[in-house]
Coordinates of C-alpha atoms and ligand atoms in Angstrom, one line a residue:
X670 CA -11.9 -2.8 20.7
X671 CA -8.9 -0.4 20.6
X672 CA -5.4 -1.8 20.4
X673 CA -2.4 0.0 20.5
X674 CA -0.8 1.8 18.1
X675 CA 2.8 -0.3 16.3
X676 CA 5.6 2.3 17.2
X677 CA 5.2 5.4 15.6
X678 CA 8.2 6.5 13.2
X679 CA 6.2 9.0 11.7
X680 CA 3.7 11.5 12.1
X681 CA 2.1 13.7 9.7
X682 CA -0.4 16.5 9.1
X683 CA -3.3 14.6 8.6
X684 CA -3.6 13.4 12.0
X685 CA -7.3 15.1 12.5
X686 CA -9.9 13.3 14.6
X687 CA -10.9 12.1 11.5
X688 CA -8.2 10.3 10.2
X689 CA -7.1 8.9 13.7
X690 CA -10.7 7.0 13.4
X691 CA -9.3 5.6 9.9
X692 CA -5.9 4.6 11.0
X693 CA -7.4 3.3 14.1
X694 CA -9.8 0.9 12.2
X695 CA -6.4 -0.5 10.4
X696 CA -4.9 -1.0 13.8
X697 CA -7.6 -3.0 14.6
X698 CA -8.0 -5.0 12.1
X699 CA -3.9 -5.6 11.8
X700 CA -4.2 -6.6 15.5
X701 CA -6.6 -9.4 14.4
X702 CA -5.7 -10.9 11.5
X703 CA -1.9 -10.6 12.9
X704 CA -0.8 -8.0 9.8
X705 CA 3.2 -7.8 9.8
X706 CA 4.2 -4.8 11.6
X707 CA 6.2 -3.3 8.8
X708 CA 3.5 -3.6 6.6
X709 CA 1.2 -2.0 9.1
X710 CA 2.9 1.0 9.7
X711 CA 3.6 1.7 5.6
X712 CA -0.2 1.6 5.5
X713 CA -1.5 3.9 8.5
X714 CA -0.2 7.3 6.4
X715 CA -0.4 8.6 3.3
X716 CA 2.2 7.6 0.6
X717 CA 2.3 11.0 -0.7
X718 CA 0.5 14.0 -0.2
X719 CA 0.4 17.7 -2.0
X720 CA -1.0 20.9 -0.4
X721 CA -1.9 23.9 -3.3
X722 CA -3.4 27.5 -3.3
X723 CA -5.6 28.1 -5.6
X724 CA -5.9 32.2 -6.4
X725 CA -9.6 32.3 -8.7
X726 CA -10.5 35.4 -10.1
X727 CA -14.4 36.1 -8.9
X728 CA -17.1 37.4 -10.3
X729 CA -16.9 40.7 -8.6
X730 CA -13.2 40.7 -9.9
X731 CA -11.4 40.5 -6.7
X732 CA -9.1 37.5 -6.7
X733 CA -10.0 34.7 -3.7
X734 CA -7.3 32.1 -2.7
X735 CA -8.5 28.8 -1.8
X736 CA -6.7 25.5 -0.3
X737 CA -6.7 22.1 -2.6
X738 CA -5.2 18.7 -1.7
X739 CA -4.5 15.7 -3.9
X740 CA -3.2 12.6 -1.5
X741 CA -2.2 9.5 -3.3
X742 CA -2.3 6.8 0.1
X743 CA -1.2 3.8 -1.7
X744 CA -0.5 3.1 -5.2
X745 CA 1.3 -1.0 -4.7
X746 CA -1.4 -2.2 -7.0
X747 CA -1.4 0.7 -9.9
X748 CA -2.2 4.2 -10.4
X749 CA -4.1 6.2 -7.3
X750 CA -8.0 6.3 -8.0
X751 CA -10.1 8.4 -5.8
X752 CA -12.9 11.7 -6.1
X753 CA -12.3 15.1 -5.4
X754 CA -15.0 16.7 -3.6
X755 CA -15.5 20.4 -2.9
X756 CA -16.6 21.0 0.5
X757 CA -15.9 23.8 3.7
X758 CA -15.3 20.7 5.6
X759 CA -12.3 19.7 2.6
X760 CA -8.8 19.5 5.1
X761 CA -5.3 17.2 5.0
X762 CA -7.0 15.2 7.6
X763 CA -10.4 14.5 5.7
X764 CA -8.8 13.8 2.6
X765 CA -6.1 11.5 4.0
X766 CA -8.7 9.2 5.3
X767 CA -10.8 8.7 2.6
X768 CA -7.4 8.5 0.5
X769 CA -6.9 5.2 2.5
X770 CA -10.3 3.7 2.6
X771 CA -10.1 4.1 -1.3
X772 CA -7.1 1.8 -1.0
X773 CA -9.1 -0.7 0.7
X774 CA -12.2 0.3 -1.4
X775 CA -10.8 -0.6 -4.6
X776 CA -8.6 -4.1 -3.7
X777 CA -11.7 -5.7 -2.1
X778 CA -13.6 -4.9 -5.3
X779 CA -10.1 -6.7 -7.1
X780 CA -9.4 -3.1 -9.3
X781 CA -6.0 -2.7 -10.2
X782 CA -5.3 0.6 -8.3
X783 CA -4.4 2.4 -4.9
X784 CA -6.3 5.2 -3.1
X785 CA -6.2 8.5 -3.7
X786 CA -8.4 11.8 -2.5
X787 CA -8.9 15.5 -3.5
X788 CA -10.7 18.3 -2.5
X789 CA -10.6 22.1 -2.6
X790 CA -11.6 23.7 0.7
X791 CA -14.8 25.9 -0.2
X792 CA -18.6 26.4 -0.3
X793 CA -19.3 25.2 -4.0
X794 CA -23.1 26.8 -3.4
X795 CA -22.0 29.7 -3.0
X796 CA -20.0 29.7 -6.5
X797 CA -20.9 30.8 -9.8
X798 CA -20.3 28.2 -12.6
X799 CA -17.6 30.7 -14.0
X800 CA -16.1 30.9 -10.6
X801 CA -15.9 27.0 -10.3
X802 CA -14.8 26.7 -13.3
X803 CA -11.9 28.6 -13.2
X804 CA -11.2 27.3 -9.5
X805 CA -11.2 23.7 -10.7
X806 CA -9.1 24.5 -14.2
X807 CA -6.2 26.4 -11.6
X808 CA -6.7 23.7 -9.3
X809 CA -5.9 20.5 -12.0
X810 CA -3.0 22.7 -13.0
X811 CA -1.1 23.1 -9.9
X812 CA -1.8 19.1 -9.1
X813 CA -0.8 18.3 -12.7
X814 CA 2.3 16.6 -12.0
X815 CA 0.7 14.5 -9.4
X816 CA -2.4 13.1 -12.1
X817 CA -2.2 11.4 -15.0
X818 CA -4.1 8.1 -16.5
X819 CA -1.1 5.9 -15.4
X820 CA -0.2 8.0 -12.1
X821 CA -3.6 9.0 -10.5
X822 CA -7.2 9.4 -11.6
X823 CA -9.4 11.7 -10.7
X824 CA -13.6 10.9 -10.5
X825 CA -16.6 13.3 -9.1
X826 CA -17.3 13.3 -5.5
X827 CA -19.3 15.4 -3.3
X828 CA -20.6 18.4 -5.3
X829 CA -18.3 17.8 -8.2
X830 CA -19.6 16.0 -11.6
X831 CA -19.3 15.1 -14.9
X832 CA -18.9 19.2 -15.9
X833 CA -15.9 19.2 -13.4
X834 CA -14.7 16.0 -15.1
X835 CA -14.6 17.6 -18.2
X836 CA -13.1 20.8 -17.0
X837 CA -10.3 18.8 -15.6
X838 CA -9.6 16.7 -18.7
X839 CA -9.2 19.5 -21.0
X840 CA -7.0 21.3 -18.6
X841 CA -4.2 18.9 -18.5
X842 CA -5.1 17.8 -22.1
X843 CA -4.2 21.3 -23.1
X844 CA -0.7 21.3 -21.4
X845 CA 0.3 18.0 -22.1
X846 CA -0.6 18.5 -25.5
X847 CA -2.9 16.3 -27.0
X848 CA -6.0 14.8 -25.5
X849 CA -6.3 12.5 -22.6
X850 CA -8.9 11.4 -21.8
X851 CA -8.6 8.3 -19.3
X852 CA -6.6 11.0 -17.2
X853 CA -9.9 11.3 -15.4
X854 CA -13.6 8.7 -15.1
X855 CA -16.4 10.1 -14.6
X856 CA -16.5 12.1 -17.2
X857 CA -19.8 13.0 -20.1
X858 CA -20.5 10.1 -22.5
X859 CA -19.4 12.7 -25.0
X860 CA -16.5 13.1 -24.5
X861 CA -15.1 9.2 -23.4
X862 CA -16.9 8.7 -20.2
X863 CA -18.9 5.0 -20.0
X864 CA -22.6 4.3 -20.5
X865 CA -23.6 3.6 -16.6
X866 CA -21.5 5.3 -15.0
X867 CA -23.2 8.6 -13.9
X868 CA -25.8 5.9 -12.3
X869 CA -23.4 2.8 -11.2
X870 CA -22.7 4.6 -7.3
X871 CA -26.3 4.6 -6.7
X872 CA -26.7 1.1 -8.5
X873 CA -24.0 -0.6 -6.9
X874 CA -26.1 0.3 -2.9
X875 CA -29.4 -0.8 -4.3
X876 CA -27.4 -4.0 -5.7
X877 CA -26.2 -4.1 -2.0
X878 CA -29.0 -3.6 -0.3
X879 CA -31.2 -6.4 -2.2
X880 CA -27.7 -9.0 -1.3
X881 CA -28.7 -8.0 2.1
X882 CA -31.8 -8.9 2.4
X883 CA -31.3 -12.0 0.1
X884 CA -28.2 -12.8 2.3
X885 CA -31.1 -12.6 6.0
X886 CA -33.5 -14.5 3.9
X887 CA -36.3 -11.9 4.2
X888 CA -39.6 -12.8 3.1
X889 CA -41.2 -9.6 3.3
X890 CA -42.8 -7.9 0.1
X891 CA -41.5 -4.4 0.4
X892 CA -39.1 -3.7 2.6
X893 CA -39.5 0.0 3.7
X894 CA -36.5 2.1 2.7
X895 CA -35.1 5.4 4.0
X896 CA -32.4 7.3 2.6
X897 CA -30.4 10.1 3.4
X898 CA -29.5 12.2 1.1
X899 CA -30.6 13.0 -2.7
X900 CA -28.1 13.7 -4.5
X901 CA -26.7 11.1 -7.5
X902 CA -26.1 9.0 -4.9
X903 CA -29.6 8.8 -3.1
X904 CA -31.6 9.6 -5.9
X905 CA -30.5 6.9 -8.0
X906 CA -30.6 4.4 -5.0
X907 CA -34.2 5.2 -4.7
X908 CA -34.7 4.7 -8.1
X909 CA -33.6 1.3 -8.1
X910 CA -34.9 0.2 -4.9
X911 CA -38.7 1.6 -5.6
X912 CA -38.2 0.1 -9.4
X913 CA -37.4 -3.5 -7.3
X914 CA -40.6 -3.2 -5.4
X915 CA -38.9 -1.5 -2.1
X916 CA -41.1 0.9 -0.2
X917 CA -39.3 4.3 0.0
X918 CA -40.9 5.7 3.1
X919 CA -38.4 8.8 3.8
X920 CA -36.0 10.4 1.8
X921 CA -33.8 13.6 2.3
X922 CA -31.7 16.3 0.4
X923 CA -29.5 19.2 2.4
X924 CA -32.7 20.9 3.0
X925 CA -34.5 18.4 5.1
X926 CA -36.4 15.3 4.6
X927 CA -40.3 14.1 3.6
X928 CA -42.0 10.6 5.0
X929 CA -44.8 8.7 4.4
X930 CA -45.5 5.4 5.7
X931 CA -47.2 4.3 2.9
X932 CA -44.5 4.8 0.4
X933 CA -43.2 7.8 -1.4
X934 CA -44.2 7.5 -5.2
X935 CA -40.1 8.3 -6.3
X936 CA -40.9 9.2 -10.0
X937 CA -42.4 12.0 -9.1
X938 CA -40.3 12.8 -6.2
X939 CA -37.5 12.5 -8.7
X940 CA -38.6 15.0 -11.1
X941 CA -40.2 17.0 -8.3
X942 CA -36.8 17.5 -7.1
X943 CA -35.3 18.1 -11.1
X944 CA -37.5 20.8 -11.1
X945 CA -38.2 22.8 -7.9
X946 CA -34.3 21.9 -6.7
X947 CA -35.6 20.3 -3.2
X948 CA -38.3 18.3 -2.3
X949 CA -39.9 20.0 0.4
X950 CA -43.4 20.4 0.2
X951 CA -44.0 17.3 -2.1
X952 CA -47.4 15.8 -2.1
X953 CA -48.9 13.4 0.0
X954 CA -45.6 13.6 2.8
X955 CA -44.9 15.1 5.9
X956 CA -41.9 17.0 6.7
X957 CA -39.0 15.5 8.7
X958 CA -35.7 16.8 9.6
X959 CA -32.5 15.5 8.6
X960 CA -31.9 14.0 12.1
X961 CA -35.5 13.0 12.5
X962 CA -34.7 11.3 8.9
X963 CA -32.4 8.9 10.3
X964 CA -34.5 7.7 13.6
X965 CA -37.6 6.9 11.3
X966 CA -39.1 3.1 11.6
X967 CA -37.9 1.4 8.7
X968 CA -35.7 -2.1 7.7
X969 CA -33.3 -0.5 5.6
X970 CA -31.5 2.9 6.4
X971 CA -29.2 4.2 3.8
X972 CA -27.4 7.2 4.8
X973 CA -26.1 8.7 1.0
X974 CA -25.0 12.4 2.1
X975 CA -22.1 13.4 4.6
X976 CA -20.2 11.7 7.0
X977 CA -20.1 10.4 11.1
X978 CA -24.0 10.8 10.5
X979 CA -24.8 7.7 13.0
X980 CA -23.2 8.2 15.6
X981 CA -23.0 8.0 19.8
X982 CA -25.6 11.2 20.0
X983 CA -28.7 9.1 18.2
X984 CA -27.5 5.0 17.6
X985 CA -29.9 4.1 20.5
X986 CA -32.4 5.5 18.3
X987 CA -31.4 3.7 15.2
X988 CA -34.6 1.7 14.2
X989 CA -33.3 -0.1 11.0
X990 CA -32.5 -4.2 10.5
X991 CA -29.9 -3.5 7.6
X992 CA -27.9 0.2 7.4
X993 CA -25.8 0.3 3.9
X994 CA -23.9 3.1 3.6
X995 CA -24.0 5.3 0.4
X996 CA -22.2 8.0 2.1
X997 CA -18.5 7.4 2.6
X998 CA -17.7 6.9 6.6
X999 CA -21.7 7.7 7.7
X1000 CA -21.5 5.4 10.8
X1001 CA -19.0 6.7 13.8
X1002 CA -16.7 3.2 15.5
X1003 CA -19.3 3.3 18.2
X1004 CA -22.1 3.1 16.1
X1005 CA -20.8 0.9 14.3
X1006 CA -20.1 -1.7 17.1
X1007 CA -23.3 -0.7 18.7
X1008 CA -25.3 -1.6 15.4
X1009 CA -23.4 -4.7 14.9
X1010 CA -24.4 -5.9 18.7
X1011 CA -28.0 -5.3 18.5
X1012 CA -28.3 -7.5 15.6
X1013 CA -28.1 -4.4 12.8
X1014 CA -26.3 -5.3 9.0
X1015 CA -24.3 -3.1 8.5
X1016 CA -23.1 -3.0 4.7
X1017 CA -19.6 -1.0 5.2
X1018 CA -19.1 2.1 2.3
X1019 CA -16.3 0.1 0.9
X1020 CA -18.5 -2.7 -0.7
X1021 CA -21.6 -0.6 -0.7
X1022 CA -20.8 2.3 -2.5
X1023 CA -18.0 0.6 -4.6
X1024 CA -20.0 0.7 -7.4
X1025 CA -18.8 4.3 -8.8
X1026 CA -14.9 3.7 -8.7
X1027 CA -15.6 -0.2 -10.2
X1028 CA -17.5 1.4 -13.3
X1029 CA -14.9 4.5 -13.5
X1030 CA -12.2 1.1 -13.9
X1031 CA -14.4 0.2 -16.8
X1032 CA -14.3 4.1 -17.9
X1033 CA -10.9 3.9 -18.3
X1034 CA -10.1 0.5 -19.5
X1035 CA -12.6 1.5 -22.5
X1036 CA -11.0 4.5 -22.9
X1037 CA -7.2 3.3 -23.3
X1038 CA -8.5 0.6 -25.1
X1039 CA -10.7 3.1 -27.4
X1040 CA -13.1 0.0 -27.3
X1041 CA -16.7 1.2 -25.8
X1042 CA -19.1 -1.3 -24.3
X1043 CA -22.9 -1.4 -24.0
X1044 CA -24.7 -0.1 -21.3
X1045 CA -25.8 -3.6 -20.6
X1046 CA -22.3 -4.9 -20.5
X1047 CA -21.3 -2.3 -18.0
X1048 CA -24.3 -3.2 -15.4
X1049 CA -23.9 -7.0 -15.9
X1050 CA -19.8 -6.7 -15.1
X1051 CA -20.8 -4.6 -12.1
X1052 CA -23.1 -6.9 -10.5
X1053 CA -20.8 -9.8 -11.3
X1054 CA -18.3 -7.8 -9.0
X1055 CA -20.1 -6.0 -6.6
X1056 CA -22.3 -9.6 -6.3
X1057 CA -18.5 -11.6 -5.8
X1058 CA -17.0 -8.7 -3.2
X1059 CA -21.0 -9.3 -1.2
X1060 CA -20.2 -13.0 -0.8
X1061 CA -16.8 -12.9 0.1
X1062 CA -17.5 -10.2 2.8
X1063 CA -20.7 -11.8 4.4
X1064 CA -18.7 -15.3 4.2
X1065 CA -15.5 -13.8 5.8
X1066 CA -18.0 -12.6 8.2
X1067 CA -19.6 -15.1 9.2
X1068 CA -16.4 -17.2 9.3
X1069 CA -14.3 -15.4 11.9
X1070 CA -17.4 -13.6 13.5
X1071 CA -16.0 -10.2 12.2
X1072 CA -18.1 -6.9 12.0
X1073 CA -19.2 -7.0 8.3
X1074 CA -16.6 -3.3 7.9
X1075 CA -13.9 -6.0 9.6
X1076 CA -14.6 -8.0 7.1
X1077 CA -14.5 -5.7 4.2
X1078 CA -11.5 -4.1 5.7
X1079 CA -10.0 -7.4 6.0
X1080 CA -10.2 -8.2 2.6
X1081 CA -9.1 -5.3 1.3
X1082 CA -5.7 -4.7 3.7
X1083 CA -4.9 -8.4 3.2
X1084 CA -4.7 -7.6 -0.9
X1085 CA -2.2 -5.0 -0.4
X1086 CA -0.7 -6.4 1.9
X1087 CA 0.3 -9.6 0.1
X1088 CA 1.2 -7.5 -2.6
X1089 CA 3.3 -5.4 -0.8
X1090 CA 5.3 -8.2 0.7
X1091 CA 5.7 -10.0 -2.7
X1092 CA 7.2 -6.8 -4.4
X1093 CA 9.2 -5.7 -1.3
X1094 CA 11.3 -2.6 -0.3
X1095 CA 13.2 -0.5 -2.2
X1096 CA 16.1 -0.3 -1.8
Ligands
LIG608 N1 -15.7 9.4 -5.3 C1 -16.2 8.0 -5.5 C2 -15.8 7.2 -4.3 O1 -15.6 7.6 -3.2 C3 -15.7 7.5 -6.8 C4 -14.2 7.4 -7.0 C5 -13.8 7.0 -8.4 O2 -14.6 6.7 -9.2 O3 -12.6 7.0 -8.6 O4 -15.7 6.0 -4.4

């Protein structure tokens, strides 16, 4: 269904393609649970949002520039939380988006923040690890008025990690003065990050996944898995899911995909992939592409790599009883109402891949607390989320006949919404 947008008092550079399909999910949703007007329109843009140049001296000794944002969407509920991904695909528009489904990310899953995105416009394989070093270190320093552990904090998204974490941390530790390290999550064990946190993203979809099939009442043994994607996200998810008894029958990484109907033994894929950096050509499989990947037969497709991946072009071909989404916005709006009417689950990237900003929350509650928990307090708090933010969105579901991502979505804009209305506007 598309509704009509409230009158429009402002518009911005983000307004890609891309962010029109995440402003026009909240102007659905607003339409049907009857969302206050003024409230709508302070949610369809960013709150604030900071453009940078970022000149890196290369290897070769020539100086490069490249283009960083930081976008802070909401912040009514606390600081702005949200990745930073490096990416050629990185614009205003792109980051803007997932800037706001981080707001609705984080108050379904009940975390006391708002959403915020980064990214730096550039092809991070193509870098040496001097060169991104130095690119991230320039980058924290022109957005380091915007950051800080009670302002906005940064986490790892696509092709940036726990190094980059640390890179960050010392950067503005070193001109603030003195070390701060809940300024980002994420972050090595060593130096404040939390036990479970490099695996919770991946965790938190296999978590999903098994809620899924618990929530159709599935009797089958093994439900055959295929994921897209093998990267911390995939990887781990496969992982969990073959460690549960799942069958993994096709997995992928950027350089295509490998299937076999009688299961994929993971272990070894997993250190196959450690050690040749791709899994092509691992034994017993055949080779699939990534498109190919996403058509296979299967009852639970988990997309885990880049977005708008199911879309109009191949959802006729879609083959899967449950689709939970690793990757953040993997399923286009007409996939995802095409999905929902031939009787596909579809478990929205809010709730599925919550996992990673719920245990970066813990990240930095143990680190302004300087209190550090066990690894097995970390994954039993998880589930205890994740498991309450399932049942609320299947209920809510089920209850008004929403689109499980309606559902989610609902949950989440309600949150700040409320909250917004309680604490009013200035002036
Ligand atoms: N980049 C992850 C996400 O999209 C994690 C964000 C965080 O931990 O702050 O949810």
């Amino acid at each position: 269904m598309t509704t009509a947008a409230p009158e429009l008092v402002t518009k911005m550079e983000c307004e890609t393609p891309e962010f029109l399909r995440a402003q026009r999910q909240l102007d659905e949703l607003a339409v049907s649970m009857g969302l206050a007007s003024e409230l709508h329109q302070r949610l369809r843009y960013p709150k604030r949002a900071l453009i940078v140049t970022i000149p890196v001296r290369m290897d070769d000794g020539l100086v490069k520039t490249f283009t960083g944002y930081r976008v802070h969407h909401d912040v009514t509920l606390g600081p702005a939380k949200g990745g930073i991904r490096f990416h050629p695909e990185v614009d205003m528009g792109e980051v803007s988006a997932l800037a706001m489904l981080m707001t609705w990310k984080c108050a379904l899953m009940g975390l006391p923040y708002g959403g915020a995105k980064g990214g730096v416009r550039c092809e991070p394989w193509n870098l040496s690890m001097g060169e991104k070093e130095r690119m991230t270190r320039r980058y924290t320093s022109e957005i380091i008025n915007f950051i800080g552990p009670d302002k906005d904090i940064p986490a790892p998204d696509m092709y940036t990690n726990e190094q980059t974490m640390a890179w960050i941390m010392d950067t503005y530790s070193i001109n603030v003065g003195h070390t701060v390290p809940s300024v980002v999550t994420g972050k090595p064990i060593s130096i404040g990050g939390s036990l479970g946190r490099h695996e919770a993203t991946g965790r938190g979809v296999a978590y999903c996944a098994r809620r899924a099939v618990k929530h159709l009442n599935w009797t089958k043994d093994a439900p055959e898995v295929v994921i897209q994607g093998f990267g911390n996200v995939g990887s781990i998810t496969a992982k969990y899911l073959h460690n549960a008894g799942y069958k993994v029958v096709g997995v992928s990484d950027v350089h295509g995909g490998i299937y076999n109907a009688k299961g994929i033994d993971i272990p070894s894929a997993l250190a196959y992939a450690q050690e040749h950096g791709t899994l092509a050509n691992f034994k017993d499989t055949e080779p699939v592409n990534n498109q190919e990947l996403l058509e296979l037969p299967c009852d639970i497709l988990i997309p885990a790599a880049l977005g708008n991946q199911v879309n109009a072009s191949n959802m006729e071909r879609i083959k899967c009883k449950i689709l939970v989404e690793g990757a953040n916005g993997p399923t286009s709006p007409e996939a995802d109402l095409y999905l929902h009417e031939n009787g596909v689950m579809v478990v929205p990237d809010i709730l599925a891949n919550a996992g990673g900003v719920t245990v970066s929350y813990f990240e930095w509650v143990q680190g302004l607390m300087q209190l550090f928990w066990t690894e097995e307090e970390v994954n039993t708090r998880l589930e205890t989320i994740m498991g309450k933010a399932c049942d609320k969105v299947f209920a809510l579901s089920q209850e008004r006949n929403l689109r499980t991502r309606m559902a989610a979505l609902w949950l989440g804009v309600s949150t700040i919404a409320e909250a917004k209305r309680l604490r009013g506007l200035y002036p």
